[in-house]
Amino acid sequence: MAHDGLRQMNSPVKAPAMYYGCRVAIPHKSDPLNRCAYRTYFVMEYVRGKTAAQLLEGAANDEETKDRIYKQIAFALSELHRIPVPDRSRPAAANGEGIRHGLFSENQCGRHYRNVTELETHFNKFLSMTKAKHRVQNLAQEPMVFCYSDIWLGNFIIGDDDSITVVDFDDASILPSCFSKFVLVGTRYKIHRDIRGMVTVPETEGIDNTSALFDVARPMVMGSGSFGKAGQKLLKSYPRDEPDQVHKAVTDKQGQPVLMTI
């Protein structure tokens, strides 16, 4: 989605093309039930350049160069927010699966939502249970954006021509804009500079649920079990996506499964 969306916008920011992906099953040598470990592999476009981490390390005390690099990162994130999102998109990962975002335990939400209102209702139930100060309000009125939450210096590659490419979209989702604001608060720790004021995030005047998201996040750090239980009680059962298809089992030259000691 990022690759095509940025190209359609004629953006100078790029995301690598993905040519092929597969999920590989590798049996555990020590497991009597012969259960498998799974690994996902992608063949993607090669990106020339150096990561922002490498360039910042080389910049040493050159503050002007450092400022330029951080401005490029901020511009890249702003461009991702401009990617067109289809009307009535539900909150989900960019690939349509469960939400991937740093707010949730292990960066993944275990529940699928049919619409933003269900997400708001779930959050408010949890906020009530934890006696939090804030509540989520009018979440459906916030713009839905392409939210990239894996903001690390190694995920931004800058070429010799000063072009910038964003990589690693595992934690990218379609979400209300407050989720992007939530992520940006952490940039001072993750990339060693607060770039909130440099990134353009679409918003609706008078509506901002970022503080409520932080109230959701605090008890989530202690454990996500109560959040999951609140959703199960409130939203009941829901359809789950089909598991990823295993395209290939790893075998040796004799055609036998490759055993992996873990």
Short mmCIF file of C-alpha atoms in Angstrom, two decimals:
data_model
loop_
_atom_site.label_atom_id
_atom_site.label_comp_id
_atom_site.label_asym_id
_atom_site.label_seq_id
_atom_site.Cartn_x
_atom_site.Cartn_y
_atom_site.Cartn_z
CA MET A 1 0.00 0.00 0.00
CA ALA A 2 2.79 2.45 0.88
CA HIS A 3 4.72 1.81 -2.33
CA ASP A 4 1.69 2.29 -4.57
CA GLY A 5 0.23 5.15 -2.54
CA LEU A 6 3.41 7.22 -2.60
CA ARG A 7 3.84 6.61 -6.34
CA GLN A 8 0.26 7.69 -7.07
CA MET A 9 0.93 10.92 -5.17
CA ASN A 10 4.15 11.49 -7.14
CA SER A 11 5.84 11.83 -3.76
CA PRO A 12 9.63 12.17 -3.56
CA VAL A 13 9.43 9.78 -0.60
CA LYS A 14 9.63 6.11 -1.54
CA ALA A 15 8.76 2.71 -0.14
CA PRO A 16 10.38 -0.41 -1.65
CA ALA A 17 8.39 -2.62 -4.00
CA MET A 18 7.61 -6.12 -2.73
CA TYR A 19 8.12 -8.81 -5.37
CA TYR A 20 7.42 -12.02 -3.50
CA GLY A 21 6.58 -13.29 -0.04
CA CYS A 22 6.20 -16.73 1.50
CA ARG A 23 5.77 -18.35 4.87
CA VAL A 24 8.04 -21.28 5.67
CA ALA A 25 7.33 -24.08 8.16
CA ILE A 26 10.37 -25.48 9.99
CA PRO A 27 9.74 -28.52 12.26
CA HIS A 28 11.27 -28.42 15.75
CA LYS A 29 13.80 -31.21 16.23
CA SER A 30 13.05 -31.55 19.95
CA ASP A 31 9.24 -31.41 19.69
CA PRO A 32 7.68 -34.92 19.87
CA LEU A 33 4.52 -33.56 18.24
CA ASN A 34 6.58 -32.30 15.30
CA ARG A 35 5.12 -28.82 15.57
CA CYS A 36 6.64 -26.17 13.36
CA ALA A 37 8.23 -22.80 13.76
CA TYR A 38 7.19 -20.35 11.08
CA ARG A 39 9.31 -17.79 9.27
CA THR A 40 8.10 -15.25 6.74
CA TYR A 41 10.41 -14.14 3.93
CA PHE A 42 10.07 -11.33 1.41
CA VAL A 43 11.87 -10.49 -1.80
CA MET A 44 11.86 -6.71 -2.07
CA GLU A 45 13.40 -3.93 -4.07
CA TYR A 46 17.02 -3.15 -3.20
CA VAL A 47 17.41 0.33 -1.74
CA ARG A 48 20.72 2.12 -2.20
CA GLY A 49 21.95 4.48 0.48
CA LYS A 50 22.68 4.63 4.20
CA THR A 51 20.30 4.50 7.11
CA ALA A 52 19.59 7.62 9.10
CA ALA A 53 21.36 5.92 12.01
CA GLN A 54 24.56 5.54 9.98
CA LEU A 55 24.44 9.10 8.70
CA LEU A 56 23.80 10.57 12.14
CA GLU A 57 26.69 8.58 13.58
CA GLY A 58 28.94 9.92 10.84
CA ALA A 59 27.73 13.48 11.38
CA ALA A 60 29.35 13.58 14.84
CA ASN A 61 29.04 17.23 15.93
CA ASP A 62 27.69 18.54 12.62
CA GLU A 63 24.37 19.88 13.90
CA GLU A 64 23.35 21.24 10.50
CA THR A 65 23.59 17.78 8.93
CA LYS A 66 21.71 16.24 11.84
CA ASP A 67 18.92 18.80 11.50
CA ARG A 68 18.61 18.02 7.80
CA ILE A 69 18.33 14.29 8.45
CA TYR A 70 15.61 14.72 11.04
CA LYS A 71 13.71 17.05 8.72
CA GLN A 72 13.84 14.35 6.03
CA ILE A 73 12.43 11.78 8.44
CA ALA A 74 9.64 14.16 9.45
CA PHE A 75 8.84 14.87 5.81
CA ALA A 76 8.69 11.14 5.04
CA LEU A 77 6.20 10.57 7.86
CA SER A 78 4.12 13.54 6.69
CA GLU A 79 3.97 12.05 3.19
CA LEU A 80 2.83 8.69 4.55
CA HIS A 81 -0.04 10.49 6.25
CA ARG A 82 -1.09 11.84 2.84
CA ILE A 83 -1.59 8.37 1.33
CA PRO A 84 -5.27 8.20 0.30
CA VAL A 85 -7.35 5.98 2.58
CA PRO A 86 -10.56 4.49 1.12
CA ASP A 87 -13.81 5.77 2.60
CA ARG A 88 -15.24 3.75 5.48
CA SER A 89 -11.99 1.90 6.04
CA ARG A 90 -12.03 -0.09 9.24
CA PRO A 91 -9.20 0.20 11.77
CA ALA A 92 -6.79 -2.56 10.78
CA ALA A 93 -3.25 -3.31 9.71
CA ALA A 94 -2.34 -2.07 6.25
CA ASN A 95 -2.66 -5.66 5.00
CA GLY A 96 -6.18 -5.98 6.44
CA GLU A 97 -5.28 -8.06 9.48
CA GLY A 98 -5.40 -7.01 13.15
CA ILE A 99 -4.12 -3.54 14.09
CA ARG A 100 -0.32 -3.26 14.36
CA HIS A 101 0.66 -0.39 16.64
CA GLY A 102 2.94 0.30 19.60
CA LEU A 103 -0.05 1.00 21.84
CA PHE A 104 -0.86 -2.70 22.06
CA SER A 105 0.93 -5.58 23.73
CA GLU A 106 3.61 -6.91 21.35
CA ASN A 107 2.49 -4.23 18.89
CA GLN A 108 -0.59 -6.21 17.86
CA CYS A 109 -4.26 -5.97 18.78
CA GLY A 110 -5.89 -9.37 19.19
CA ARG A 111 -9.35 -8.18 18.17
CA HIS A 112 -10.68 -7.20 14.76
CA TYR A 113 -13.03 -4.22 14.56
CA ARG A 114 -15.71 -3.72 11.94
CA ASN A 115 -15.57 0.05 12.35
CA VAL A 116 -14.02 2.85 14.40
CA THR A 117 -17.03 3.03 16.73
CA GLU A 118 -16.35 -0.51 17.95
CA LEU A 119 -12.76 0.48 18.71
CA GLU A 120 -13.92 3.56 20.65
CA THR A 121 -16.43 1.51 22.63
CA HIS A 122 -13.78 -1.06 23.54
CA PHE A 123 -11.33 1.62 24.65
CA ASN A 124 -13.91 3.38 26.80
CA LYS A 125 -14.93 0.13 28.48
CA PHE A 126 -11.28 -0.49 29.35
CA LEU A 127 -10.78 3.12 30.51
CA SER A 128 -13.80 2.78 32.78
CA MET A 129 -12.47 -0.50 34.22
CA THR A 130 -9.09 1.09 34.96
CA LYS A 131 -10.67 4.28 36.38
CA ALA A 132 -8.70 6.44 33.96
CA LYS A 133 -9.14 10.19 33.70
CA HIS A 134 -9.83 10.48 29.97
CA ARG A 135 -12.34 8.92 27.59
CA VAL A 136 -12.21 8.51 23.83
CA GLN A 137 -14.67 10.88 22.14
CA ASN A 138 -15.78 11.22 18.51
CA LEU A 139 -13.02 8.93 17.30
CA ALA A 140 -14.85 8.30 14.02
CA GLN A 141 -14.62 12.02 13.24
CA GLU A 142 -10.83 11.97 13.21
CA PRO A 143 -9.24 11.48 9.77
CA MET A 144 -8.17 7.93 8.99
CA VAL A 145 -4.48 7.90 8.07
CA PHE A 146 -1.72 5.52 7.09
CA CYS A 147 -0.08 5.23 10.51
CA TYR A 148 3.55 4.12 10.50
CA SER A 149 4.53 3.30 14.08
CA ASP A 150 7.92 1.63 13.61
CA ILE A 151 9.87 4.89 13.83
CA TRP A 152 13.50 3.87 14.24
CA LEU A 153 16.54 5.44 12.60
CA GLY A 154 17.36 2.19 10.83
CA ASN A 155 14.07 2.28 8.93
CA PHE A 156 14.87 5.42 6.94
CA ILE A 157 17.37 5.07 4.10
CA ILE A 158 18.82 8.22 2.54
CA GLY A 159 20.47 7.99 -0.88
CA ASP A 160 23.43 9.89 -2.31
CA ASP A 161 20.90 12.07 -4.16
CA ASP A 162 19.30 12.97 -0.79
CA SER A 163 16.20 10.88 -1.55
CA ILE A 164 14.60 9.08 1.40
CA THR A 165 13.02 5.63 1.46
CA VAL A 166 11.00 4.19 4.33
CA VAL A 167 11.33 0.45 4.99
CA ASP A 168 9.81 -2.16 7.33
CA PHE A 169 6.04 -1.74 7.24
CA ASP A 170 5.20 -4.58 9.60
CA ASP A 171 3.75 -2.10 12.12
CA ALA A 172 1.71 0.03 9.71
CA SER A 173 -2.06 0.37 10.02
CA ILE A 174 -5.03 2.41 8.89
CA LEU A 175 -6.12 4.27 12.02
CA PRO A 176 -7.57 7.56 13.31
CA SER A 177 -4.93 10.29 13.32
CA CYS A 178 -4.51 10.34 17.12
CA PHE A 179 -2.64 7.04 16.80
CA SER A 180 0.04 8.80 14.74
CA LYS A 181 0.25 11.58 17.33
CA PHE A 182 0.67 8.96 20.04
CA VAL A 183 3.63 7.42 18.20
CA LEU A 184 5.29 10.78 17.57
CA VAL A 185 5.42 11.56 21.29
CA GLY A 186 7.92 8.73 21.64
CA THR A 187 10.32 9.97 18.97
CA ARG A 188 12.50 11.78 21.52
CA TYR A 189 13.37 8.35 22.94
CA LYS A 190 13.28 6.20 19.80
CA ILE A 191 15.21 8.47 17.44
CA HIS A 192 16.73 10.86 20.00
CA ARG A 193 14.79 13.93 18.90
CA ASP A 194 11.21 15.12 19.36
CA ILE A 195 9.95 15.72 15.81
CA ARG A 196 6.26 16.22 16.63
CA GLY A 197 6.32 19.84 15.53
CA MET A 198 7.89 18.88 12.20
CA VAL A 199 5.39 16.20 11.11
CA THR A 200 2.07 17.08 9.50
CA VAL A 201 -0.76 14.97 10.92
CA PRO A 202 -4.28 15.46 9.51
CA GLU A 203 -6.78 16.35 12.20
CA THR A 204 -10.33 17.50 12.85
CA GLU A 205 -10.60 20.78 14.70
CA GLY A 206 -11.55 20.31 18.34
CA ILE A 207 -11.04 16.53 18.36
CA ASP A 208 -7.88 14.90 19.71
CA ASN A 209 -7.88 11.60 21.58
CA THR A 210 -4.13 11.32 22.12
CA SER A 211 -4.38 11.76 25.91
CA ALA A 212 -7.00 9.02 26.09
CA LEU A 213 -4.68 6.68 24.18
CA PHE A 214 -1.99 7.23 26.80
CA ASP A 215 -4.51 6.31 29.49
CA VAL A 216 -5.20 3.11 27.54
CA ALA A 217 -1.48 2.40 27.18
CA ARG A 218 -0.45 2.75 30.85
CA PRO A 219 -2.34 -0.27 32.25
CA MET A 220 -1.61 -2.18 29.02
CA VAL A 221 2.07 -2.17 30.04
CA MET A 222 1.12 -4.18 33.13
CA GLY A 223 -0.73 -6.77 31.04
CA SER A 224 -3.17 -6.87 28.15
CA GLY A 225 -5.42 -9.60 29.56
CA SER A 226 -8.06 -7.27 30.99
CA PHE A 227 -8.18 -5.32 27.72
CA GLY A 228 -8.88 -8.52 25.82
CA LYS A 229 -11.54 -9.62 28.30
CA ALA A 230 -13.26 -6.24 28.07
CA GLY A 231 -13.45 -6.59 24.30
CA GLN A 232 -14.75 -10.15 24.48
CA LYS A 233 -17.57 -9.17 26.86
CA LEU A 234 -18.49 -6.04 24.96
CA LEU A 235 -18.16 -7.09 21.33
CA LYS A 236 -18.74 -10.86 21.72
CA SER A 237 -17.37 -13.16 19.05
CA TYR A 238 -16.07 -11.82 15.76
CA PRO A 239 -14.77 -13.28 12.50
CA ARG A 240 -11.04 -13.82 12.38
CA ASP A 241 -8.85 -13.65 9.31
CA GLU A 242 -7.76 -16.94 7.81
CA PRO A 243 -4.29 -18.01 9.00
CA ASP A 244 -1.42 -17.23 6.67
CA GLN A 245 -0.90 -19.94 4.10
CA VAL A 246 2.27 -21.99 4.39
CA HIS A 247 3.73 -21.91 0.90
CA LYS A 248 6.68 -24.20 1.43
CA ALA A 249 8.16 -26.61 3.94
CA VAL A 250 11.96 -26.51 4.15
CA THR A 251 13.47 -29.83 3.04
CA ASP A 252 16.95 -31.20 2.48
CA LYS A 253 18.32 -32.76 -0.73
CA GLN A 254 16.55 -36.04 0.06
CA GLY A 255 13.23 -34.27 0.41
CA GLN A 256 13.08 -34.68 4.17
CA PRO A 257 11.97 -31.78 6.43
CA VAL A 258 14.85 -29.73 7.76
CA LEU A 259 15.04 -30.04 11.55
CA MET A 260 15.93 -27.02 13.61
CA THR A 261 17.22 -27.18 17.17
CA ILE A 262 15.80 -24.38 19.33
#
